[in-house]
CSV table of C-alpha atoms in Angstrom, one decimal:
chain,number,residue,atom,x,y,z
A,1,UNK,CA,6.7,-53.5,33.4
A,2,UNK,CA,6.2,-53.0,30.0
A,3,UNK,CA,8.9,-53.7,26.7
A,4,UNK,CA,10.5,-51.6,25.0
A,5,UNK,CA,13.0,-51.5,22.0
A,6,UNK,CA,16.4,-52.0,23.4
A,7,UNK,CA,18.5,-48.9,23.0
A,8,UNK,CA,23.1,-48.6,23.0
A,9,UNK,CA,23.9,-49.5,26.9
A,10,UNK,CA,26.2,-47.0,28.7
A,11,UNK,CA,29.5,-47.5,30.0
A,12,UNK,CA,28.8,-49.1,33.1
A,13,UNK,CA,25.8,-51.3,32.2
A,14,UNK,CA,25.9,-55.0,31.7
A,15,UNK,CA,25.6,-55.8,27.5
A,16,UNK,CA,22.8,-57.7,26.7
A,17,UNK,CA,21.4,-58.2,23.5
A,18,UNK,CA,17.7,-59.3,23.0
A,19,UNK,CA,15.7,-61.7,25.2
A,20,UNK,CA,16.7,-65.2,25.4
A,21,UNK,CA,18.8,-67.8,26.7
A,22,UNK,CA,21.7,-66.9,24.4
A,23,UNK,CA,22.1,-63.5,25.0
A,24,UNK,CA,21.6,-64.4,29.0
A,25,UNK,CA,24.2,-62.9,31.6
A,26,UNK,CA,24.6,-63.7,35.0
A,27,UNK,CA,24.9,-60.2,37.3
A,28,UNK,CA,25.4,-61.3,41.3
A,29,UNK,CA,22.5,-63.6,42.0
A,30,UNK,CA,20.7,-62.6,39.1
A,31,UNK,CA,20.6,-63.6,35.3
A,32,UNK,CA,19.9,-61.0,33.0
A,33,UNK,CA,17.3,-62.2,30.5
A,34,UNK,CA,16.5,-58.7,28.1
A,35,UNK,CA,15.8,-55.3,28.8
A,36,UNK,CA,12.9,-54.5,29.7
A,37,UNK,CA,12.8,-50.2,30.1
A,38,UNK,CA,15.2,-47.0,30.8
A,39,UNK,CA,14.6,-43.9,31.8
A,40,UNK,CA,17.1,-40.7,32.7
A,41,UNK,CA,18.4,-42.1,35.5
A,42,UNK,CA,17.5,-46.6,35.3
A,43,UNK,CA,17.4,-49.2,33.2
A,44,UNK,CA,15.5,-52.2,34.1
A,45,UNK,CA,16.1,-55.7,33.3
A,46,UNK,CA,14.3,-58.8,33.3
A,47,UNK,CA,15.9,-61.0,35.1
A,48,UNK,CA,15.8,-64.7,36.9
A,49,UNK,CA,16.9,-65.0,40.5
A,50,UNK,CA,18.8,-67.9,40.6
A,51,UNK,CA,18.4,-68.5,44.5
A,52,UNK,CA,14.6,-68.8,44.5
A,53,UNK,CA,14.1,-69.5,40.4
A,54,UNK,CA,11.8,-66.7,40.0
A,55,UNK,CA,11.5,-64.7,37.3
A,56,UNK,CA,12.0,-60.6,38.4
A,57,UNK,CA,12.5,-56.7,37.7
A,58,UNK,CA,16.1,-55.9,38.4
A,59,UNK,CA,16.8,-51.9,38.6
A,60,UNK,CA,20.0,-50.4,38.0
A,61,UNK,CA,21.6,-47.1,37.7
A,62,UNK,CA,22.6,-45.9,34.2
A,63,UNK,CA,26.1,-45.3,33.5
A,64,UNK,CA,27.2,-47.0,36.7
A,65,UNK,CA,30.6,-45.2,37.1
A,66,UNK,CA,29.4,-42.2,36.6
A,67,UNK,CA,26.6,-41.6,38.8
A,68,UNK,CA,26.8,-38.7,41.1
A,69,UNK,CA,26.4,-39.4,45.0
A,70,UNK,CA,23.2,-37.7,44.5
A,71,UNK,CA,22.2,-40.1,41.6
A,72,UNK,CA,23.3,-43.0,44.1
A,73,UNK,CA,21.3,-41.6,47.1
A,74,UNK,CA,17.8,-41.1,45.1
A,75,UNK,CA,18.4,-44.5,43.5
A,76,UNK,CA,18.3,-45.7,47.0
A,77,UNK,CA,15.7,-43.7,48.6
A,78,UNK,CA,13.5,-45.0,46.1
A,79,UNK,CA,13.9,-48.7,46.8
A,80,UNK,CA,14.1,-47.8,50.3
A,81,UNK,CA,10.7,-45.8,50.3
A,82,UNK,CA,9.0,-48.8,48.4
A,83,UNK,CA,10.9,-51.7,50.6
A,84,UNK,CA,8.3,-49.9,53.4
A,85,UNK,CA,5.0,-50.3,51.8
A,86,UNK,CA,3.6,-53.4,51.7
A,87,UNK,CA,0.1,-53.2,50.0
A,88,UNK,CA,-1.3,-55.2,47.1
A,89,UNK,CA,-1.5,-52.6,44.6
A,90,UNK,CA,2.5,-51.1,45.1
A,91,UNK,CA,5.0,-53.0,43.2
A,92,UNK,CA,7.1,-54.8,46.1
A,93,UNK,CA,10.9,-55.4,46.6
A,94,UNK,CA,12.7,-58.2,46.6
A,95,UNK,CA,16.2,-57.0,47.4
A,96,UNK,CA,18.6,-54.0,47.4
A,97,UNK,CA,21.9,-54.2,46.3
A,98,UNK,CA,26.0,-53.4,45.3
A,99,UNK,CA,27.5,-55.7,43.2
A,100,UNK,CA,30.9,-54.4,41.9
A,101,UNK,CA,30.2,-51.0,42.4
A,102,UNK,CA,27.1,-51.0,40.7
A,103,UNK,CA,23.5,-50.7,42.9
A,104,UNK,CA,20.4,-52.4,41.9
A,105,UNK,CA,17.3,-53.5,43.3
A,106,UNK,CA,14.9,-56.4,42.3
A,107,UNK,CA,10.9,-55.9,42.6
A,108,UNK,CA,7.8,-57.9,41.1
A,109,UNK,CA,7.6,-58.0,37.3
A,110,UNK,CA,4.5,-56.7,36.3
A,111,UNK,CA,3.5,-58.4,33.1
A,112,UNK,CA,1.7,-55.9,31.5
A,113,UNK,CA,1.5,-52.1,30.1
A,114,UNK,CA,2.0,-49.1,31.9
A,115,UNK,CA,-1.2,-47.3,32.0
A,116,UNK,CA,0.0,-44.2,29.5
A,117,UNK,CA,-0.2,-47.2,27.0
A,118,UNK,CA,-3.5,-47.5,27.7
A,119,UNK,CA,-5.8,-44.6,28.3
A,120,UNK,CA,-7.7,-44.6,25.3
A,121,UNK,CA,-8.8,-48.4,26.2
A,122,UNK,CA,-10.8,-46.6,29.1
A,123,UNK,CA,-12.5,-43.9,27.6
A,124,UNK,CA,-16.0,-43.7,27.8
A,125,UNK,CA,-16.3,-46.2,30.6
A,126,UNK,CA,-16.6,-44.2,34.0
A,127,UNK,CA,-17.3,-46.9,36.6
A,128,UNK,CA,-14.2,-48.7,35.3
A,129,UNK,CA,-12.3,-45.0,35.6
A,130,UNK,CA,-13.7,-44.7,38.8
A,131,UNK,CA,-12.7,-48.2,40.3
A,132,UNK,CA,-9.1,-47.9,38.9
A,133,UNK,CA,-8.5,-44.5,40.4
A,134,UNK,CA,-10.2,-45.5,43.5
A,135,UNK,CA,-7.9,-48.5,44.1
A,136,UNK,CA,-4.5,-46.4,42.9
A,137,UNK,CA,-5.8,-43.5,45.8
A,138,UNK,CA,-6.2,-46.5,47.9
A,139,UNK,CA,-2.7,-47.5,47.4
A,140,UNK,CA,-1.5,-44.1,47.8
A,141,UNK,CA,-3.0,-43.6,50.9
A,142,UNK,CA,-1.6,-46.3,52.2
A,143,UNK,CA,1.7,-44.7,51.5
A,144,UNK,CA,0.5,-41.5,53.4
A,145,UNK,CA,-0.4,-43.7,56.4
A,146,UNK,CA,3.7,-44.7,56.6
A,147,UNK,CA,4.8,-41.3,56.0
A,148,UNK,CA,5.5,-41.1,52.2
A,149,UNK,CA,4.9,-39.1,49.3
A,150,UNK,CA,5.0,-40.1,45.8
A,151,UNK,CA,5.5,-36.6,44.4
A,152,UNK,CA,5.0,-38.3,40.5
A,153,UNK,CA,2.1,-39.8,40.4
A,154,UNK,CA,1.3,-40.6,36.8
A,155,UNK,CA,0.2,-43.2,33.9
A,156,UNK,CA,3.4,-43.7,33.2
A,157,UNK,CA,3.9,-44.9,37.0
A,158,UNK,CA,1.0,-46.9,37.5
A,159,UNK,CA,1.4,-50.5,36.0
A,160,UNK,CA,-1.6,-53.1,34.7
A,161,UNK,CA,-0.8,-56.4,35.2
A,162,UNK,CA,-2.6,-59.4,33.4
A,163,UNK,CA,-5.6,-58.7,35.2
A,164,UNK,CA,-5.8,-55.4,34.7
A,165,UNK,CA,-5.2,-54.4,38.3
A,166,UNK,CA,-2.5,-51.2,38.6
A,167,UNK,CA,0.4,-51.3,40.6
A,168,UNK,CA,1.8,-48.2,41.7
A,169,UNK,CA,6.0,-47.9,40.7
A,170,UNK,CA,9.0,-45.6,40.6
A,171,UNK,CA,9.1,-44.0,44.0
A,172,UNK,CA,12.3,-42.1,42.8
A,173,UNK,CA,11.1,-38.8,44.3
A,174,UNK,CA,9.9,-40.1,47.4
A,175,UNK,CA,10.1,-38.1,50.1
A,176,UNK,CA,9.1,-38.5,54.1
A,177,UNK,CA,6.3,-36.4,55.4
A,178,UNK,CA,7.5,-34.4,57.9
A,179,UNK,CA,4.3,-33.9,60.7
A,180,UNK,CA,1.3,-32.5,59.5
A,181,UNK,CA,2.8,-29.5,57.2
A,182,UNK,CA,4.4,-31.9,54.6
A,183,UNK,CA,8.2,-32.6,53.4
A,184,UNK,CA,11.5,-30.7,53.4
A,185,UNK,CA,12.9,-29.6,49.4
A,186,UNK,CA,15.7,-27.8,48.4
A,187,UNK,CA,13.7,-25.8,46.3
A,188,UNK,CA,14.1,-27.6,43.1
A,189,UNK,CA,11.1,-28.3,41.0
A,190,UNK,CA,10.8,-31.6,40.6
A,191,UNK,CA,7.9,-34.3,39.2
A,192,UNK,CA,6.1,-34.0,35.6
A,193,UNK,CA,4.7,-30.8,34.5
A,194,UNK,CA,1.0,-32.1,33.0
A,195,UNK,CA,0.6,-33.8,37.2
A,196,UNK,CA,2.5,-31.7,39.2
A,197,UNK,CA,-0.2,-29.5,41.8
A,198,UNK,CA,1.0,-25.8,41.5
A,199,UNK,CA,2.9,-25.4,44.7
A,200,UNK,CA,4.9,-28.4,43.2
A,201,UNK,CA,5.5,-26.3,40.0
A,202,UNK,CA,6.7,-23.1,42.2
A,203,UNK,CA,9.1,-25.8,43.9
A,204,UNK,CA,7.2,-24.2,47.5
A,205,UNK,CA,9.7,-25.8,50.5
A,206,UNK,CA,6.7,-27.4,52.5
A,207,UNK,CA,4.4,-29.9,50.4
A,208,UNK,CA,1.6,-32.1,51.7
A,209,UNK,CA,-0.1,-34.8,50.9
A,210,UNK,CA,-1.8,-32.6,48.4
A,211,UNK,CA,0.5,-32.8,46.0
A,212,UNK,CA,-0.4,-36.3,45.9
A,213,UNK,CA,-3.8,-36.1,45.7
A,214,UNK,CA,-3.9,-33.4,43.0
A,215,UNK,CA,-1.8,-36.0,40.5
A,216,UNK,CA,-4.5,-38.4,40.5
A,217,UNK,CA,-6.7,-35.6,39.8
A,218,UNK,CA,-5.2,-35.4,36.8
A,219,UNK,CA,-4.7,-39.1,36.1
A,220,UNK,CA,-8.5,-39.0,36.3
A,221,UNK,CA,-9.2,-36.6,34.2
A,222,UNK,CA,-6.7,-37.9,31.9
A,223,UNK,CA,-8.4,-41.1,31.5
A,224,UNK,CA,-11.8,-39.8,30.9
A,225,UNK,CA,-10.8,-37.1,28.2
A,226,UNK,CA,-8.2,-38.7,26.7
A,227,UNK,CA,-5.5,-36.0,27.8
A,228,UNK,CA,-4.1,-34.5,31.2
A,229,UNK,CA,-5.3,-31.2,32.0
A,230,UNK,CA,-2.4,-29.1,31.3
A,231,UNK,CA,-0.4,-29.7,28.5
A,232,UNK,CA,1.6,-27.4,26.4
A,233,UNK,CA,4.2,-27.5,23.3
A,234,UNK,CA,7.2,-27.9,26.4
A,235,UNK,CA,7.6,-28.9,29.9
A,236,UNK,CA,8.5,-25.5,30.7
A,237,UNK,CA,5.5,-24.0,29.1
A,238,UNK,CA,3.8,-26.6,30.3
């Protein structure tokens, strides 16, 4: 996981301050150590599990109190899709969770950057490309083999760790694969625009595998020119 600036925590988050013993809170079985990253929907935590002494990534909702049974149910799916994959190369979890309304999970703390951070570290050095994509397709495929699909594949989802080895995160739009023809959707476009394969842009009700497939496409081609293949002033345009 990589750090961030802290930013103002929303009603319904625990209030920490910056890394360090003093600004420490305990949270269930966890302590909270600093913030680590948020998103539109998480914020993730560092953290120390106090039953096994280990140092973790704790995962909550934002806004606690006023997520959405929908916001609840993807929050869960996603640590519920990744609780089924164990491979060396997808971040693992520890432990799903409600404490006092407010669900978390804990995973493996990746210390390191979020490959976005880093693509201009691998330009101009194709069998290094190569190898990195080849193990992330590995570890996607190995989610394809249990009957899930990623549907946002990305740099900012694939995680270096001190060794430089990735480690594939955020399975928040995880869906089952549903036989051979791909997975049920509502019809609402979801992933990000500069990955997302075409019939995942038109929001089409059956997707494969492809989808997949086609996102690290683009993370390839992203690494070795420095940009993603599509990329316009908006999302929308985009």
């Amino acid at each position: 996981a990589t750090t961030d600036h802290l930013s103002p925590t929303c009603e319904g988050e625990p209030r920490i301050g910056a890394s360090g013993p003093a600004a420490s809170k305990r949270f269930g079985g966890y302590e909270l150590l600093g913030e680590i990253a948020r998103g539109g929907m998480g914020v993730v935590y560092r953290a120390r599990q106090l039953s096994l002494n280990r140092t973790v990534a704790l995962k909550m909702i934002r806004a606690a109190r006023l997520a959405t049974p929908s916001d609840v149910a993807r929050f869960v799916g996603e640590a519920e899709a990744a609780a089924q994959l164990d491979h060396p190369h997808i971040v693992p979890i520890y432990e799903i969770g409600v404490e006092e309304g407010q669900h978390f999970f804990s995973m493996r703390l990746i210390e390191g950057n979020s490959l976005d951070r880093e693509v201009q570290r691998f330009r101009g050095d194709g069998t290094r490309i190569a190898r990195l994509v080849e193990t992330v397709a590995r570890a996607v495929h190995h989610a394809h083999q249990r009957g899930i699909l990623h549907r946002d594949l990305k740099p900012g989802n694939v995680l270096l760790d001190a060794e430089g080895q990735p480690n594939i995160t955020d399975f928040g739009l995880a869906q089952r694969i549903e036989g051979a023809s791909g997975v049920r959707q509502a019809g609402a476009i979801v992933g990000t625009p500069s990955y997302m394969a075409p019939e995942q842009a038109r929001a089409e009700k059956g997707l494969s595998v492809a989808v997949d497939v086609y996102a690290l496409g683009a993370i390839l081609y992203e690494l070795l020119t420095g940009q993603p293949p599509f990329k316009a002033r908006t999302p929308l345009d985009t």
